[in-house]
Structure formats: structure tokens, C-alpha cells
Tab-separated table of C-alpha atoms in Angstrom:
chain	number	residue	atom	x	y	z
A	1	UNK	CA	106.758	109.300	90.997
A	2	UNK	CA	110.293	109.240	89.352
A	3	UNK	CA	113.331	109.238	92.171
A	4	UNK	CA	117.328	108.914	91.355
A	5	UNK	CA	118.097	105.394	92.735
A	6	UNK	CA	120.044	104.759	95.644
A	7	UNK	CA	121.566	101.436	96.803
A	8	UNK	CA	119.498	101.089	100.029
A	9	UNK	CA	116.400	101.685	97.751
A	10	UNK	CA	117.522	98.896	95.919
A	11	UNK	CA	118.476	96.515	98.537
A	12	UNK	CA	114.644	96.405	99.019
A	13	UNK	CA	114.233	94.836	95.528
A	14	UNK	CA	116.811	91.893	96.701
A	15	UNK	CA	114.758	91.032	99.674
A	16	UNK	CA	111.515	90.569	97.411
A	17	UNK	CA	113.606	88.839	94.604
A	18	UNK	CA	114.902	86.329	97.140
A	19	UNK	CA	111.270	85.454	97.897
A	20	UNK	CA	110.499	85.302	94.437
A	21	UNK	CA	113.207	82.513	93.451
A	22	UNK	CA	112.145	80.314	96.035
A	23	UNK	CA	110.294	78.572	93.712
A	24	UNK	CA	109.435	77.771	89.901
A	25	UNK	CA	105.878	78.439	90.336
A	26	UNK	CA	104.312	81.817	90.904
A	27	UNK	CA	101.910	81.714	93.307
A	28	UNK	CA	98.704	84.136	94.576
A	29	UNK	CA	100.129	87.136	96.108
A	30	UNK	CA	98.543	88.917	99.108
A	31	UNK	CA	100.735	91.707	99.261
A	32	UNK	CA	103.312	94.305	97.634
A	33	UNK	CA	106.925	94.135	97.761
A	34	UNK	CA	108.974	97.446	97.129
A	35	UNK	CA	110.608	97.345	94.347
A	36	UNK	CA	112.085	99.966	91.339
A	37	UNK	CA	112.377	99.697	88.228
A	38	UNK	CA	113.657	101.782	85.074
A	39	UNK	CA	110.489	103.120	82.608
A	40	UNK	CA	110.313	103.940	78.711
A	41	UNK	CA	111.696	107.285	78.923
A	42	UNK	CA	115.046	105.965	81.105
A	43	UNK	CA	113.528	107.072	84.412
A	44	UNK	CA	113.404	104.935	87.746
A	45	UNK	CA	110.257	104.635	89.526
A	46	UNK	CA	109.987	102.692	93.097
A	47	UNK	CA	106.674	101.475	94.273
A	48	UNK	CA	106.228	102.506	97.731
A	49	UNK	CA	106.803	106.485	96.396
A	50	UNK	CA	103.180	106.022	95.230
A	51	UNK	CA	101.879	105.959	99.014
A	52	UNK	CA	99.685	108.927	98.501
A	53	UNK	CA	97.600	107.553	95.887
A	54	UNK	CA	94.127	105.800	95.513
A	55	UNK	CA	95.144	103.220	94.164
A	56	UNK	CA	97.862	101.294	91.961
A	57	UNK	CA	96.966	98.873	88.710
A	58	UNK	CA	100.031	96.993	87.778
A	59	UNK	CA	99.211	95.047	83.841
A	60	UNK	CA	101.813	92.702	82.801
A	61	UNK	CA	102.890	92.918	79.244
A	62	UNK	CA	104.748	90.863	76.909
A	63	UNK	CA	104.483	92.673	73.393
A	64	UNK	CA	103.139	89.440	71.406
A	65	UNK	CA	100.084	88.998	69.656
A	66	UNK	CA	96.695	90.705	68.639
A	67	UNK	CA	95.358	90.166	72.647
A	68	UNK	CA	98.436	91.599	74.129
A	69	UNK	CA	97.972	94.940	71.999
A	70	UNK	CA	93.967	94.724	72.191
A	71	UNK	CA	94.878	94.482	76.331
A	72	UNK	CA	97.037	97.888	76.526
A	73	UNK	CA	94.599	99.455	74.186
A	74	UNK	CA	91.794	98.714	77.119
A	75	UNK	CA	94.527	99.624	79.595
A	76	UNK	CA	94.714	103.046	78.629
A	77	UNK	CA	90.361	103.449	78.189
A	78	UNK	CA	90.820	102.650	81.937
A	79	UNK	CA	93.929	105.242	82.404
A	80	UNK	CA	91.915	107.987	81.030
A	81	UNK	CA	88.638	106.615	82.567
A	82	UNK	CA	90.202	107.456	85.899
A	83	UNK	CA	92.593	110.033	85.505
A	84	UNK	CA	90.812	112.395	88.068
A	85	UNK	CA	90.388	109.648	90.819
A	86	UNK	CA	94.568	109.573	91.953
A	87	UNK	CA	95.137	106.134	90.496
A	88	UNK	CA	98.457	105.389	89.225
A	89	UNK	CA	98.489	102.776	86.066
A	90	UNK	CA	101.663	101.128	85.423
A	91	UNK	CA	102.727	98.500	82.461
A	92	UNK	CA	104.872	96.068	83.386
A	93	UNK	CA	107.017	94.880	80.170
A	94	UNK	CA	108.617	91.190	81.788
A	95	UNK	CA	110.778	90.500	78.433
A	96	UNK	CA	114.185	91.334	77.731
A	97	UNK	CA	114.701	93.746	75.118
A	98	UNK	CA	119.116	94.315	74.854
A	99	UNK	CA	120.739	97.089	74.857
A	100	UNK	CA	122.009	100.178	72.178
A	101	UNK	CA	119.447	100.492	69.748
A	102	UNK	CA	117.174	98.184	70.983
A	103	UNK	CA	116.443	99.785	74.120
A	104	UNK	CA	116.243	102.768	71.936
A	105	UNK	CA	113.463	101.066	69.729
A	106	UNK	CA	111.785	99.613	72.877
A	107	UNK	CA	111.236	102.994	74.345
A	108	UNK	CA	110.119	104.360	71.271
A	109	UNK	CA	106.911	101.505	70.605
A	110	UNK	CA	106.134	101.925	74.390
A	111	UNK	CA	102.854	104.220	74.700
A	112	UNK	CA	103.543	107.502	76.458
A	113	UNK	CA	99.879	107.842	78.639
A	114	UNK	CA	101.919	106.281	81.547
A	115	UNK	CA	104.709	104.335	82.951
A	116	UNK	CA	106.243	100.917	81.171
A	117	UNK	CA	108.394	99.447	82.998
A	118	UNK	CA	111.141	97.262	82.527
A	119	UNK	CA	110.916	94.193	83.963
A	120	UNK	CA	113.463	92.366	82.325
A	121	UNK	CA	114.740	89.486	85.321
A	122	UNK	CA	110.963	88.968	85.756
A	123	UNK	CA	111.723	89.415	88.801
A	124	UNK	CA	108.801	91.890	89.868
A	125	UNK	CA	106.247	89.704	87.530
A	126	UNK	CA	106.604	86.539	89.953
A	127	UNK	CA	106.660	88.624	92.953
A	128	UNK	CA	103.034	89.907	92.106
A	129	UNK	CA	101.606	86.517	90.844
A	130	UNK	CA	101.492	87.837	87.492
A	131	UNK	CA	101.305	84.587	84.401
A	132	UNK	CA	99.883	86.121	81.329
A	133	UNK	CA	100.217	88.995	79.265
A	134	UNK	CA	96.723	90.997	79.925
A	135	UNK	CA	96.705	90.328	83.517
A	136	UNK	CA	96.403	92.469	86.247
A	137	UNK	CA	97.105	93.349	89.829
A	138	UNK	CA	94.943	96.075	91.689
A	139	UNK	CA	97.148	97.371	95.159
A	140	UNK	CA	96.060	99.211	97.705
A	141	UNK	CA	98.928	101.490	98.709
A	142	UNK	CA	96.927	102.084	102.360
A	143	UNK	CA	98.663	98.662	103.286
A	144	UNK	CA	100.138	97.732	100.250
A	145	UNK	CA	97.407	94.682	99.712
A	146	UNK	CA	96.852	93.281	96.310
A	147	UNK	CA	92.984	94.290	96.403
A	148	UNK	CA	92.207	92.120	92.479
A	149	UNK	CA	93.994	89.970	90.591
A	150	UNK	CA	93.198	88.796	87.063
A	151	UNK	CA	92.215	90.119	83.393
A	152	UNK	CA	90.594	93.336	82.640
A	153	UNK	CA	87.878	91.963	81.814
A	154	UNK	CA	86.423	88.410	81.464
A	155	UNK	CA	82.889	87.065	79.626
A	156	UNK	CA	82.167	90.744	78.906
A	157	UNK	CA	82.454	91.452	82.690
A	158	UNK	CA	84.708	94.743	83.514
A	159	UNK	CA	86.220	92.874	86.461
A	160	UNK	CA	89.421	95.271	86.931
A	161	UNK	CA	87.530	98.506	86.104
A	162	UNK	CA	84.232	97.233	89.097
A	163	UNK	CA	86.742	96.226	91.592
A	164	UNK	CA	88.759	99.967	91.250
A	165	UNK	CA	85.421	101.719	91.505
A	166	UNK	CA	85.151	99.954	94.792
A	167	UNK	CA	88.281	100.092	96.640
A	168	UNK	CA	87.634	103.771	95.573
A	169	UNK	CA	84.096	103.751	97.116
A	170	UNK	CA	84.138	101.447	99.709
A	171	UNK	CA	87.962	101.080	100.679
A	172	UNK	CA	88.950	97.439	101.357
A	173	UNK	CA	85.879	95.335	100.123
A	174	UNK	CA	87.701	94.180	97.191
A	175	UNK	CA	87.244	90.494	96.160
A	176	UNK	CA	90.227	88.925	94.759
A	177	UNK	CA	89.700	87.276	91.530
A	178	UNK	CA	92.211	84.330	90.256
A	179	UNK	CA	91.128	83.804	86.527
A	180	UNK	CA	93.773	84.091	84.251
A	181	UNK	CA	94.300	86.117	81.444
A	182	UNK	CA	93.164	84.585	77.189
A	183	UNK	CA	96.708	86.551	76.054
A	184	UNK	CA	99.700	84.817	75.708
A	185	UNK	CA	101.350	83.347	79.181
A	186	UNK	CA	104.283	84.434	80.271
A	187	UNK	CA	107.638	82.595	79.670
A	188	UNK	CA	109.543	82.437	82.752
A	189	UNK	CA	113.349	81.912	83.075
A	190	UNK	CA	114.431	78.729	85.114
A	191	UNK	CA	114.732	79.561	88.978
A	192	UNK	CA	118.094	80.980	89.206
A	193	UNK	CA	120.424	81.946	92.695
A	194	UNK	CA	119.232	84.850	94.445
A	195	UNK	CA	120.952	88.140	92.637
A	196	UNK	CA	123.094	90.576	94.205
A	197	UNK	CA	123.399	94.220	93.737
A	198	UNK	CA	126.715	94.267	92.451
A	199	UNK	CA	126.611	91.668	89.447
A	200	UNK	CA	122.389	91.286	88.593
A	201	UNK	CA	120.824	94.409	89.584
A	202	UNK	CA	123.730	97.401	89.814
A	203	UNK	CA	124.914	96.765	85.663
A	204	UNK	CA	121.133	97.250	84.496
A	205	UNK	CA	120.342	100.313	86.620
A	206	UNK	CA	123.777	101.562	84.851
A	207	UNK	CA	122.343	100.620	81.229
A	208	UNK	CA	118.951	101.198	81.144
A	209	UNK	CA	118.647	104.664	83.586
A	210	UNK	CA	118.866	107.670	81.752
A	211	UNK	CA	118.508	110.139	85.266
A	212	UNK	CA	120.374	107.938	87.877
């Protein structure tokens, strides 16, 4: 799961964040990108290592308000619901959070039951069609397609936790659900240039990678 991070590993991050700039909106997403990205403990973790699992739920994660918490909270129920079933949850944290002693602080409020990463160019949020805090994206690491997307749970239905039982059970009969999360919606940047390794993507790996 956690791998040092080399440049062409990287490079594969540019190519999905050029797709992701192309526009303002963030649209339904079929399928994965690679990408890799720096967790609460300083480690980097890169999708497409996670081949030999089940399954992959992605939640996005802004750290604001009483349904943001209440929405990790149900995250990890579902963690430990399926812990024997080789599914891989991940928390994706799209908000910037500094450097020094802030980092330091961030890492320290994350919850330890799995991986938080850092998403702070929200670059990996619009690339998965993620818009709210609370929301979800259920992948299929078979052929990397986005199997659900949408809340945990909507109207008392357990929409994430049905649709893992069946790509689990029944392999790619997964409806995709569009509903959007009731936490708080993300706040994205303005569409900047594509990045570049050297000056976007290089100087964060440097400050926020404790094992590179």
C-alpha cells in the first residue's frame, strides 16, 4: 500500500490533472486515474498499487461541520464492517492545511483506522467527480471502473455499503448512483494551467512526505 515515490510514478498524476483542469465543472466519472498522494502519517500511497484488492471506497472530506464528522464516523462502521472482505477505504482530505505545525496538527486530528490523504490541489477530488464532503466513490480495481458514486447513505438507504456487498457478490452489476451528498460542498479553486512536476507537484511531495 505505501511505496517511496518516483518521478515516473508521478508523471501519471500530471496526465490525470491535465484532464481535470479542462474545465470548472466536475463532471460524472467512469473511470480511475492513477494518482499518489501523501497520507496522515507522511507516507505516499499510489492508487493502482491496490490492484489486488476487492475493492476501493474513496470518501471525500473537508473537516467542517457536524455532517462531515457524523460522515467519517459511518466511514469507519463500514471500514470495520468489511475488514475481512480485501477492501481498501481511503479518506480523501481536498483542503489545504500549511505547513510546520499545521501539518503536524492535521496529522494528529486525522483518524488512524485507515488512510487520509492529502488532497490539497484538489486535484484528485475533480478527477473522481467528487462535490461534497460525505460523498463517495466505489472503484473496481479489476478495470479500474468507478462501480457507485454518491453518499453513504441517503433516506435511510445504505446505498454505499449495498452496492460494495455486490460488486463483492456479483462482480460488475453495480448501479451508479449520482445523488449528492447533505454535507457541506466542496469549494473548488478557479481552473488554473496544467501543473508541472517541478514547480506544483515536486515542492509538496518534498514537504508533506515523511518516507520519500
Amino acid at each position: 500500500m505505501i511505496k517511496k515515490v518516483s518521478t515516473l510514478a508521478v508523471y501519471c498524476v500530471l496526465a490525470m490533472c491535465s484532464v481535470a483542469n479542462a474545465s470548472s465543472t466536475v463532471p460524472t466519472v467512469a473511470k480511475a486515474s492513477n494518482f499518489i498522494l501523501i497520507d496522515q502519517q507522511g507516507s505516499a500511497h499510489e492508487l493502482f498499487y491496490l490492484k489486488d484488492k476487492k475493492a476501493i471506497v474513496i470518501m471525500a472530506y473537508d473537516g467542517k461541520g457536524k455532517e462531515a464528522l457524523s460522515s467519517v464516523a459511518d466511514f469507519q462502521a463500514l471500514n470495520s464492517h468489511f475488514a475481512d472482505k480485501n477492501v481498501t477505504f481511503i479518506l480523501l482530505y481536498s483542503h489545504a492545511v500549511g505547513d510546520g505545525e499545521e501539518i503536524k496538527e492535521w496529522r494528529q486530528s486525522m483518524p488512524a483506522s485507515f488512510p487520509v490523504l492529502l488532497d490539497e490541489t484538489q486535484y484528485i477530488a475533480k478527477s473522481l467527480g467528487l462535490t461534497h464532503s460525505g460523498q463517495s466513490v466505489l472503484i473496481d480495481p479489476q478495470e479500474w471502473k468507478i462501480r457507485y458514486q454518491g453518499p453513504l447513505e441517503n433516506k435511510g438507504t445504505a446505498y454505499l455499503k449495498n452496492s460494495i456487498e455486490l460488486l463483492l457478490t456479483n462482480g460488475s452489476t453495480v448501479v451508479q448512483e449520482n445523488m449528492t451528498s447533505a454535507a457541506t460542498k466542496l469549494v473548488f479553486d478557479k481552473p488554473q494551467k496544467n501543473p508541472s512536476y517541478h514547480s506544483d507537484i515536486a515542492p509538496l511531495l518534498q514537504q508533506k512526505c515523511v518516507s520519500c
